[in-house]
Tab-separated table of C-alpha atoms and ligand atoms in Angstrom:
chain	number	residue	atom	x	y	z
F	1	MET	CA	0.193	-0.254	-0.565
F	2	THR	CA	1.505	3.393	-1.006
F	3	ASN	CA	-0.673	4.699	-2.627
F	4	LYS	CA	-0.764	8.641	-1.374
F	5	ARG	CA	-4.532	8.525	1.021
F	6	LYS	CA	-6.685	6.077	-1.197
F	7	TYR	CA	-7.797	4.710	2.115
F	8	GLY	CA	-9.936	5.748	5.353
F	9	GLU	CA	-7.103	7.186	8.258
F	10	ARG	CA	-7.726	3.628	10.184
F	11	THR	CA	-7.558	1.712	7.077
F	12	LEU	CA	-4.120	3.180	6.251
F	13	GLU	CA	-3.520	3.339	10.734
F	14	VAL	CA	-3.576	-1.316	9.962
F	15	HIS	CA	-1.940	-1.951	6.464
F	16	ALA	CA	0.388	1.584	5.039
F	17	GLY	CA	3.480	0.049	4.040
F	18	GLU	CA	3.146	-3.159	4.078
F	19	GLU	CA	3.082	-6.066	2.487
F	20	ARG	CA	-0.081	-8.556	2.946
F	21	ALA	CA	2.288	-11.524	4.321
F	22	ASP	CA	6.140	-11.766	4.393
F	23	PRO	CA	7.174	-12.879	0.822
F	24	VAL	CA	10.010	-16.009	2.426
F	25	THR	CA	7.632	-17.316	5.504
F	26	GLY	CA	4.183	-15.701	4.981
F	27	ALA	CA	4.850	-13.886	8.272
F	28	ARG	CA	0.928	-12.041	8.361
F	29	ALA	CA	2.402	-9.497	11.081
F	30	THR	CA	5.423	-7.699	9.832
F	31	PRO	CA	8.739	-9.090	11.075
F	32	ILE	CA	11.521	-8.227	13.278
F	33	TYR	CA	14.342	-7.481	10.507
F	34	TYR	CA	17.021	-7.503	14.009
F	35	THR	CA	19.850	-7.395	11.849
F	36	SER	CA	22.488	-4.786	11.176
F	37	SER	CA	23.870	-5.844	7.531
F	38	TYR	CA	22.278	-7.551	4.890
F	39	ALA	CA	24.360	-9.601	2.125
F	40	PHE	CA	24.898	-7.942	-2.130
F	41	GLU	CA	23.573	-10.223	-4.506
F	42	SER	CA	26.994	-9.054	-6.094
F	43	ALA	CA	29.476	-6.889	-6.115
F	44	GLU	CA	27.730	-4.619	-8.741
F	45	LYS	CA	24.583	-4.321	-6.698
F	46	ALA	CA	26.259	-3.510	-4.193
F	47	LYS	CA	27.881	-0.661	-5.544
F	48	LYS	CA	24.935	0.750	-6.701
F	49	LEU	CA	23.587	0.585	-3.267
F	50	TYR	CA	26.799	2.301	-1.145
F	51	ALA	CA	26.530	5.122	-4.515
F	52	LEU	CA	22.504	5.010	-3.555
F	53	GLU	CA	21.850	4.619	-7.712
F	54	GLU	CA	19.299	1.636	-6.196
F	55	GLU	CA	16.993	0.989	-3.400
F	56	GLY	CA	17.605	-1.521	-0.768
F	57	HIS	CA	18.889	-2.233	2.070
F	58	ILE	CA	22.970	-1.722	3.676
F	59	TYR	CA	23.147	-1.273	7.035
F	60	THR	CA	20.842	-0.473	10.016
F	61	ARG	CA	23.015	3.186	10.363
F	62	ILE	CA	20.750	4.176	7.085
F	63	SER	CA	18.013	1.535	6.746
F	64	ASN	CA	16.102	-1.803	7.953
F	65	PRO	CA	13.062	-3.621	7.004
F	66	THR	CA	11.195	-3.052	9.466
F	67	THR	CA	11.826	0.525	10.563
F	68	GLU	CA	10.683	0.842	6.775
F	69	VAL	CA	7.110	0.106	7.054
F	70	LEU	CA	6.929	2.191	10.226
F	71	GLU	CA	8.010	4.988	8.259
F	72	LYS	CA	5.757	4.001	4.895
F	73	ARG	CA	2.792	3.934	7.689
F	74	VAL	CA	3.553	7.049	9.329
F	75	ALA	CA	4.582	9.410	6.063
F	76	ALA	CA	0.613	7.641	4.707
F	77	ILE	CA	-0.735	9.081	7.933
F	78	GLU	CA	0.611	11.867	7.661
F	79	ASN	CA	0.357	12.715	3.621
F	80	GLY	CA	3.363	12.359	2.987
F	81	VAL	CA	6.011	11.656	0.339
F	82	GLY	CA	8.021	10.114	2.732
F	83	ALA	CA	9.740	9.729	6.856
F	84	LEU	CA	13.368	8.903	8.802
F	85	ALA	CA	12.821	6.913	11.813
F	86	GLN	CA	15.166	7.946	14.975
F	87	SER	CA	16.006	7.129	17.957
F	88	THR	CA	14.045	10.004	19.615
F	89	GLY	CA	11.516	13.139	18.906
F	90	MET	CA	14.511	14.820	19.903
F	91	SER	CA	16.463	12.729	17.324
F	92	ALA	CA	14.112	14.248	15.220
F	93	ILE	CA	13.468	18.000	15.248
F	94	LEU	CA	17.513	18.218	15.311
F	95	LEU	CA	18.094	16.112	11.959
F	96	ALA	CA	15.099	18.036	10.737
F	97	ILE	CA	17.087	21.754	11.472
F	98	LEU	CA	20.599	20.353	10.561
F	99	ASN	CA	19.169	19.057	7.227
F	100	ILE	CA	18.680	22.522	5.855
F	101	THR	CA	20.421	24.640	7.717
F	102	ASN	CA	24.831	25.143	8.461
F	103	ALA	CA	26.527	27.611	10.744
F	104	GLY	CA	25.186	30.828	10.114
F	105	ASP	CA	21.812	30.052	9.568
F	106	GLU	CA	18.844	31.549	11.407
F	107	ILE	CA	15.453	29.992	12.233
F	108	VAL	CA	11.750	31.471	13.874
F	109	ALA	CA	10.629	29.385	15.808
F	110	SER	CA	7.141	30.488	17.613
F	111	ASN	CA	8.242	30.696	21.784
F	112	ASN	CA	5.597	28.161	23.566
F	113	LEU	CA	7.182	25.161	22.611
F	114	TYR	CA	8.156	21.078	24.444
F	115	GLY	CA	10.866	22.441	27.089
F	116	GLY	CA	13.979	19.821	25.713
F	117	THR	CA	13.190	21.370	22.466
F	118	TYR	CA	12.945	24.461	23.534
F	119	THR	CA	16.597	24.214	25.489
F	120	LEU	CA	17.689	22.604	21.848
F	121	PHE	CA	17.074	25.904	20.000
F	122	LYS	CA	18.023	28.792	22.214
F	123	ASN	CA	20.963	26.757	25.035
F	124	THR	CA	22.485	24.610	22.587
F	125	MET	CA	22.217	24.868	18.564
F	126	VAL	CA	24.139	28.619	18.954
F	127	ASN	CA	27.366	27.398	20.338
F	128	TRP	CA	26.907	25.027	16.894
F	129	GLY	CA	26.106	28.885	15.171
F	130	ILE	CA	22.338	28.360	14.849
F	131	LYS	CA	20.223	31.171	15.783
F	132	VAL	CA	16.470	30.454	16.228
F	133	ASN	CA	14.601	33.585	17.147
F	134	PHE	CA	10.665	33.469	19.766
F	135	VAL	CA	8.285	35.064	18.500
F	136	ASP	CA	4.552	34.665	20.026
F	137	THR	CA	2.646	32.104	18.419
F	138	HIS	CA	-0.156	34.247	17.283
F	139	ASP	CA	1.282	37.276	16.417
F	140	LEU	CA	2.371	37.006	12.519
F	141	ASP	CA	3.484	39.851	12.426
F	142	ALA	CA	6.681	39.237	15.004
F	143	TYR	CA	6.901	35.379	12.393
F	144	ARG	CA	7.051	38.664	9.597
F	145	GLU	CA	9.393	40.946	10.756
F	146	ALA	CA	11.674	38.430	12.353
F	147	ILE	CA	12.847	36.482	8.769
F	148	ASN	CA	15.428	37.600	7.577
F	149	ASP	CA	17.816	36.403	4.231
F	150	LYS	CA	19.416	34.018	6.438
F	151	THR	CA	16.403	32.453	7.612
F	152	LYS	CA	15.748	29.071	6.711
F	153	ALA	CA	12.722	27.752	7.828
F	154	ILE	CA	10.240	29.041	10.945
F	155	TYR	CA	9.416	26.365	13.454
F	156	CYS	CA	5.765	26.493	15.605
F	157	GLU	CA	4.362	22.893	17.540
F	158	SER	CA	-0.078	22.487	16.440
F	159	VAL	CA	-0.512	22.233	19.901
F	160	GLY	CA	1.949	23.938	22.178
F	161	ASN	CA	3.062	21.645	25.161
F	162	PRO	CA	2.070	22.405	27.706
F	163	GLN	CA	0.531	26.191	26.791
F	164	LEU	CA	-1.865	24.672	24.514
F	165	ASP	CA	-1.716	26.933	21.889
F	166	ILE	CA	-2.657	26.391	18.398
F	167	PRO	CA	-1.097	28.359	15.495
F	168	ASP	CA	-2.497	29.666	11.973
F	169	PHE	CA	-0.338	26.540	9.731
F	170	GLU	CA	-2.609	28.131	6.860
F	171	ALA	CA	-1.452	31.525	7.000
F	172	ILE	CA	2.052	30.746	8.952
F	173	ALA	CA	2.691	28.666	5.258
F	174	GLU	CA	1.934	30.647	4.022
F	175	ILE	CA	4.226	33.706	5.288
F	176	ALA	CA	7.316	30.302	5.311
F	177	HIS	CA	6.590	30.012	1.439
F	178	GLU	CA	6.375	34.113	0.751
F	179	ASN	CA	9.891	34.252	1.517
F	180	GLY	CA	10.810	31.213	0.680
F	181	ILE	CA	11.690	29.339	3.369
F	182	PRO	CA	9.692	25.947	4.760
F	183	LEU	CA	7.587	25.173	8.146
F	184	ILE	CA	8.192	22.673	10.020
F	185	VAL	CA	5.166	21.968	12.534
F	186	ASP	CA	5.864	19.058	15.986
F	187	ASN	CA	2.529	17.188	15.960
F	188	THR	CA	3.673	15.257	18.828
F	189	SER	CA	0.244	16.265	20.336
F	190	ALA	CA	-1.955	16.536	17.385
F	191	ILE	CA	-1.544	13.483	15.357
F	192	THR	CA	-4.467	12.492	12.779
F	193	MET	CA	-6.250	15.778	14.642
F	194	VAL	CA	-4.254	17.281	12.455
F	195	ARG	CA	-2.177	16.550	8.518
F	196	PRO	CA	-0.322	19.799	9.141
F	197	ILE	CA	0.714	18.859	5.284
F	198	ASP	CA	-2.768	18.956	3.781
F	199	TYR	CA	-1.852	22.967	5.570
F	200	GLY	CA	0.578	23.852	3.911
F	201	ALA	CA	3.249	22.575	6.124
F	202	ASP	CA	6.865	21.231	3.647
F	203	ILE	CA	8.301	19.195	7.071
F	204	VAL	CA	6.007	17.151	9.953
F	205	VAL	CA	8.606	15.760	13.393
F	206	HIS	CA	7.182	13.196	15.547
F	207	SER	CA	8.292	12.498	19.105
F	208	ALA	CA	6.839	8.356	19.368
F	209	THR	CA	7.098	8.106	22.248
F	210	LYS	CA	3.796	9.391	22.707
F	211	PHE	CA	0.208	8.517	20.400
F	212	LEU	CA	3.126	6.609	17.874
F	213	SER	CA	4.055	4.663	21.087
F	214	GLY	CA	0.591	5.042	23.012
F	215	THR	CA	2.385	2.733	25.762
F	216	GLY	CA	4.383	4.541	27.354
F	217	THR	CA	7.416	1.530	26.536
F	218	SER	CA	9.705	2.982	23.526
F	219	MET	CA	10.716	5.739	22.690
F	220	GLY	CA	11.319	7.322	18.807
F	221	GLY	CA	11.303	10.167	16.825
F	222	ILE	CA	10.011	10.547	12.274
F	223	ILE	CA	10.541	13.233	10.383
F	224	VAL	CA	7.953	13.409	8.240
F	225	ASP	CA	8.554	14.562	4.411
F	226	GLY	CA	5.655	16.779	2.666
F	227	GLY	CA	7.402	16.592	-0.462
F	228	ASN	CA	6.063	19.837	-1.928
F	229	PHE	CA	8.510	22.149	-1.084
F	230	ASP	CA	10.511	23.499	-3.724
F	231	TRP	CA	14.632	23.437	-2.479
F	232	THR	CA	15.951	24.533	-5.699
F	233	ASN	CA	15.309	28.141	-5.081
F	234	GLY	CA	18.320	29.321	-4.676
F	235	LYS	CA	19.008	29.462	-0.666
F	236	PHE	CA	19.292	25.171	0.491
F	237	PRO	CA	22.646	24.108	-1.528
F	238	GLN	CA	23.045	21.552	0.247
F	239	PHE	CA	20.406	19.729	-2.211
F	240	THR	CA	21.912	21.689	-5.569
F	241	GLU	CA	25.473	21.338	-4.468
F	242	PRO	CA	27.240	18.267	-4.956
F	243	ASP	CA	27.704	16.086	-2.138
F	244	GLU	CA	31.635	14.071	-2.118
F	245	SER	CA	30.518	11.640	0.563
F	246	TYR	CA	28.391	10.316	-2.451
F	247	HIS	CA	30.857	11.414	-5.534
F	248	GLY	CA	29.330	14.687	-5.539
F	249	LEU	CA	25.503	13.175	-5.942
F	250	ILE	CA	22.955	16.375	-6.199
F	251	TYR	CA	20.058	14.961	-4.092
F	252	SER	CA	17.916	17.721	-6.043
F	253	GLU	CA	18.605	15.611	-9.280
F	254	ALA	CA	18.621	12.031	-8.195
F	255	PHE	CA	15.598	12.338	-5.934
F	256	GLY	CA	13.190	14.300	-7.011
F	257	ASN	CA	10.044	15.310	-4.432
F	258	LYS	CA	11.863	12.742	-1.906
F	259	ALA	CA	15.452	15.217	-1.741
F	260	TYR	CA	15.702	16.073	1.732
F	261	ILE	CA	14.184	12.740	3.304
F	262	MET	CA	16.689	10.334	1.795
F	263	LYS	CA	19.676	13.829	1.815
F	264	ALA	CA	18.753	13.335	6.176
F	265	ARG	CA	18.875	9.156	5.894
F	266	ALA	CA	22.363	8.976	3.328
F	267	HIS	CA	24.158	12.257	4.998
F	268	LEU	CA	22.736	12.617	8.324
F	269	MET	CA	21.154	9.270	10.225
F	270	LYS	CA	23.985	8.448	7.729
F	271	ASP	CA	26.878	10.421	9.618
F	272	LEU	CA	25.013	11.035	13.425
F	273	GLY	CA	23.790	7.601	13.851
F	274	THR	CA	20.021	8.922	15.339
F	275	VAL	CA	18.211	5.889	14.079
F	276	MET	CA	15.858	3.966	15.482
F	277	SER	CA	16.322	0.074	16.724
F	278	PRO	CA	14.326	-2.472	14.861
F	279	MET	CA	12.919	-2.792	17.873
F	280	ASN	CA	11.429	0.261	18.314
F	281	ALA	CA	10.078	0.104	14.889
F	282	PHE	CA	8.332	-3.316	15.638
F	283	MET	CA	6.902	-1.680	18.726
F	284	ILE	CA	5.534	1.179	17.932
F	285	LEU	CA	4.314	-1.007	14.649
F	286	GLN	CA	2.122	-2.697	16.943
F	287	SER	CA	0.455	0.785	18.046
F	288	THR	CA	0.071	2.313	14.919
F	289	GLU	CA	-2.968	-0.695	14.572
F	290	SER	CA	-4.821	2.099	17.366
F	291	LEU	CA	-3.730	5.234	16.934
F	292	SER	CA	-7.081	6.914	16.036
F	293	LEU	CA	-8.882	4.620	17.965
F	294	ARG	CA	-7.156	5.487	20.922
F	295	VAL	CA	-6.441	9.027	20.503
F	296	ASN	CA	-10.053	9.624	20.176
F	297	GLN	CA	-10.655	8.011	23.402
F	298	HIS	CA	-7.880	9.992	24.330
F	299	CYS	CA	-9.981	13.348	23.628
F	300	GLU	CA	-13.646	12.382	24.273
F	301	ASN	CA	-11.817	11.262	28.437
F	302	ALA	CA	-9.584	14.309	29.102
F	303	LEU	CA	-12.946	17.093	27.907
F	304	GLU	CA	-14.635	15.922	30.578
F	305	ILE	CA	-11.720	16.321	32.336
F	306	ALA	CA	-11.507	19.466	32.360
F	307	LYS	CA	-15.288	20.751	32.021
F	308	PHE	CA	-15.658	18.839	35.444
F	309	LEU	CA	-12.618	20.613	36.736
F	310	LYS	CA	-13.886	23.988	35.396
F	311	ASN	CA	-16.632	23.644	38.509
F	312	HIS	CA	-14.376	22.183	40.558
F	313	GLU	CA	-13.815	24.994	44.273
F	314	ALA	CA	-10.775	23.785	44.240
F	315	VAL	CA	-9.482	24.979	40.647
F	316	SER	CA	-8.439	28.637	40.016
F	317	TRP	CA	-7.933	28.519	36.030
F	318	VAL	CA	-8.399	25.692	33.202
F	319	ASN	CA	-6.501	25.455	30.453
F	320	TYR	CA	-7.775	23.023	27.693
F	321	PRO	CA	-8.797	24.382	23.715
F	322	GLY	CA	-12.141	22.195	23.816
F	323	LEU	CA	-13.822	24.320	25.992
F	324	GLU	CA	-15.681	26.683	24.390
F	325	ASP	CA	-13.788	30.089	26.331
F	326	ASN	CA	-10.279	28.911	25.665
F	327	GLU	CA	-8.923	31.555	23.644
F	328	ASN	CA	-6.937	28.543	21.537
F	329	HIS	CA	-11.301	27.063	20.452
F	330	GLU	CA	-11.605	29.269	17.266
F	331	MET	CA	-7.857	28.116	15.805
F	332	ALA	CA	-9.538	24.797	17.828
F	333	GLU	CA	-12.440	23.909	15.626
F	334	LYS	CA	-10.839	24.815	12.303
F	335	TYR	CA	-7.709	22.109	12.116
F	336	LEU	CA	-8.382	20.239	15.219
F	337	ASN	CA	-11.076	18.194	13.278
F	338	GLY	CA	-13.648	17.788	16.443
F	339	ASN	CA	-10.327	16.806	19.018
F	340	TYR	CA	-8.824	18.904	21.533
F	341	GLY	CA	-5.847	17.055	22.100
F	342	CYS	CA	-5.379	15.274	26.220
F	343	ILE	CA	-3.251	17.570	27.915
F	344	VAL	CA	-6.129	19.272	29.891
F	345	GLY	CA	-3.633	22.412	31.727
F	346	PHE	CA	-5.160	24.169	35.382
F	347	GLY	CA	-3.730	26.425	38.183
F	348	ILE	CA	-4.989	24.858	42.098
F	349	LYS	CA	-6.416	27.250	44.832
F	350	GLY	CA	-2.625	27.632	46.712
F	351	GLY	CA	-0.316	27.276	44.551
F	352	ILE	CA	3.289	25.119	45.007
F	353	GLU	CA	2.259	23.391	48.175
F	354	GLU	CA	-1.180	22.529	47.048
F	355	GLY	CA	0.436	21.223	43.870
F	356	LYS	CA	2.633	19.069	45.497
F	357	LYS	CA	-0.425	17.083	47.726
F	358	PHE	CA	-2.138	16.957	44.938
F	359	ILE	CA	0.438	15.460	42.506
F	360	GLU	CA	0.789	13.047	46.269
F	361	SER	CA	-2.277	12.812	46.936
F	362	VAL	CA	-3.163	10.875	43.475
F	363	GLU	CA	-4.613	7.268	43.307
F	364	LEU	CA	-4.849	6.144	39.321
F	365	LEU	CA	-2.822	9.046	37.770
F	366	SER	CA	0.632	8.672	37.344
F	367	HIS	CA	3.163	11.429	38.761
F	368	VAL	CA	5.661	11.168	34.897
F	369	ALA	CA	7.119	13.039	32.887
F	370	ASN	CA	5.554	11.098	29.554
F	371	ILE	CA	2.413	12.872	28.024
F	372	ALA	CA	0.128	11.114	25.745
F	373	ASP	CA	0.305	7.721	27.377
F	374	ALA	CA	-3.400	5.302	27.777
F	375	LYS	CA	-2.587	5.726	31.005
F	376	THR	CA	-3.393	9.295	32.857
F	377	LEU	CA	-0.303	11.089	33.818
F	378	VAL	CA	0.653	14.278	36.129
F	379	ILE	CA	3.068	16.720	36.332
F	380	HIS	CA	3.938	20.243	38.075
F	381	PRO	CA	5.865	21.824	35.557
F	382	ALA	CA	7.375	24.365	37.213
F	383	THR	CA	9.852	22.231	38.983
F	384	THR	CA	9.957	19.756	36.799
F	385	THR	CA	9.142	19.860	32.893
F	386	HIS	CA	10.463	23.565	33.081
F	387	SER	CA	12.700	23.397	35.887
F	388	ASN	CA	15.067	24.998	33.897
F	389	MET	CA	14.492	27.982	32.369
F	390	SER	CA	14.539	30.772	34.405
F	391	SER	CA	11.417	32.457	36.898
F	392	GLU	CA	11.546	34.845	33.362
F	393	GLU	CA	11.200	32.429	31.526
F	394	GLN	CA	9.155	30.463	32.888
F	395	LEU	CA	6.252	33.074	33.225
F	396	GLU	CA	6.225	34.274	29.729
F	397	SER	CA	5.619	30.632	28.677
F	398	GLY	CA	3.157	29.713	31.455
F	399	ILE	CA	4.184	28.065	33.057
F	400	THR	CA	3.050	29.647	36.626
F	401	PRO	CA	3.621	28.131	40.206
F	402	ASP	CA	0.022	26.947	40.292
F	403	PHE	CA	-0.458	25.166	37.235
F	404	ILE	CA	-0.623	21.236	36.837
F	405	ARG	CA	-0.603	19.866	34.014
F	406	MET	CA	-2.092	16.825	33.253
F	407	SER	CA	-2.536	13.573	29.325
F	408	VAL	CA	-5.397	12.894	29.985
F	409	GLY	CA	-5.475	8.414	28.954
F	410	ILE	CA	-7.865	5.738	27.904
F	411	GLU	CA	-8.996	4.484	30.678
F	412	ASN	CA	-12.936	5.485	31.850
F	413	VAL	CA	-13.537	8.856	32.189
F	414	GLU	CA	-15.873	8.343	35.892
F	415	ASP	CA	-12.809	6.513	37.198
F	416	LEU	CA	-10.209	9.162	36.626
F	417	ILE	CA	-12.802	11.518	36.902
F	418	ALA	CA	-13.460	9.852	41.505
F	419	ASP	CA	-9.407	10.113	41.571
F	420	ILE	CA	-8.955	14.017	41.055
F	421	ASP	CA	-12.269	14.719	42.698
F	422	GLN	CA	-10.076	13.244	45.934
F	423	ALA	CA	-7.126	14.775	45.303
F	424	LEU	CA	-8.513	17.799	44.846
F	425	LYS	CA	-9.935	17.144	47.678
F	426	LYS	CA	-7.409	16.209	49.991
F	427	ALA	CA	-5.428	19.297	48.969
F	428	VAL	CA	-7.114	21.975	49.046
F	429	ASN	CA	-9.081	22.881	52.416
O	501	PLP	C1	7.990	14.621	24.050
O	501	PLP	C2	7.913	15.885	23.236
O	501	PLP	C3	9.001	15.922	22.468
O	501	PLP	C4	11.009	14.690	22.477
O	501	PLP	O1	10.626	13.763	22.422
O	501	PLP	P1	11.224	12.101	23.340
O	501	PLP	O2	11.027	11.068	22.209
O	501	PLP	O3	11.536	12.436	24.100
O	501	PLP	O4	12.884	12.800	22.615
O	501	PLP	C5	9.337	16.607	21.244
O	501	PLP	N1	8.296	17.415	20.952
O	501	PLP	C6	6.677	16.901	21.799
O	501	PLP	C7	5.869	18.081	21.042
O	501	PLP	C8	6.835	16.158	22.983
O	501	PLP	O5	6.232	15.706	23.978
């Protein structure tokens, strides 16, 4: 199944990327090809594979048949032309940027990002000469003004974690394209709710550790190439000038609309070794089969819990895009297809002490840093995920001391509500 969106979403989640049976053994499930290398049919074939003149496997740091099924499946889910699996979401983000930047280049990013991404952009990439200019997620003029001759991409998240800001993708993609640069969207928090490529995004990245794995077990990341961006517009010599490590190969000429994802694989992943283990690819493949069923249940539960919290006397505010008075509700209605995500933010009356007490009093909910696990999770961002920001940076990103982030799972919602209620009553009295 390779056709772009010939089938509905759940059909793609179950079938895309795989053959109906393993050609050698007849195994119906995708086998785990746990091998580092592959025997070459002939010396001539080996030479062609090494020169990227023929498709095939050489070494698992470049490609693997199990991982390839996952890559094709996620490419189909996101409506892309190709994908590249990575060891983690962070390496997916890193490669997505490094694939189109060199020292001296710049990126424009929305200021409301996953904490790990913010640190990578703000504190790490700057040491390599790549500067990131942060702008208000909703301020379209700010994106325009932050772009200069050195800017190589705009970067944002489909639903910002943990502030839940939903950018106007279509408008931001237009701004990027007017300036001859791509839009990269981290769609970790909204997979199956929105396909950013359909709204003009050029590259999509995922932490597969979240909804794609769904069980809080396997780490992983994926980059998806929309195949629509013109890398030959003069701003991206990486794609139009010869690559000396492949005897002068020119990616845009050799791979057409798959130039971006082929370069990420054959150049960067080969050099940096950020490959996903075939075992993790197999684990995540199992979870893709129930992806939108699970996501829908997460979202249904989260909406109920947001409404419950809104009426609770121990709660001072609730942030959930599904609530009609939420500042992101309009964007959610435009882009998220009737869903609003699994993350609910709320403020507990009092502050840090009450927050701590709440987290220590829950019995069914788990106190962990992950999101989008089948299990419901809670955390206090100011003292954990965002603790390496200064208090000013925290406040700028909306991380107030009373803020509790909940990632709602797929359990029976009445059980979750009962647990949250008893813990709130213990914490605030
Ligand atoms: C978790 C997360 C990441 C990082 O992914 P890892 O798999 O933990 O490396 C990136 N972006 C978002 C939105 C995330 O939630």
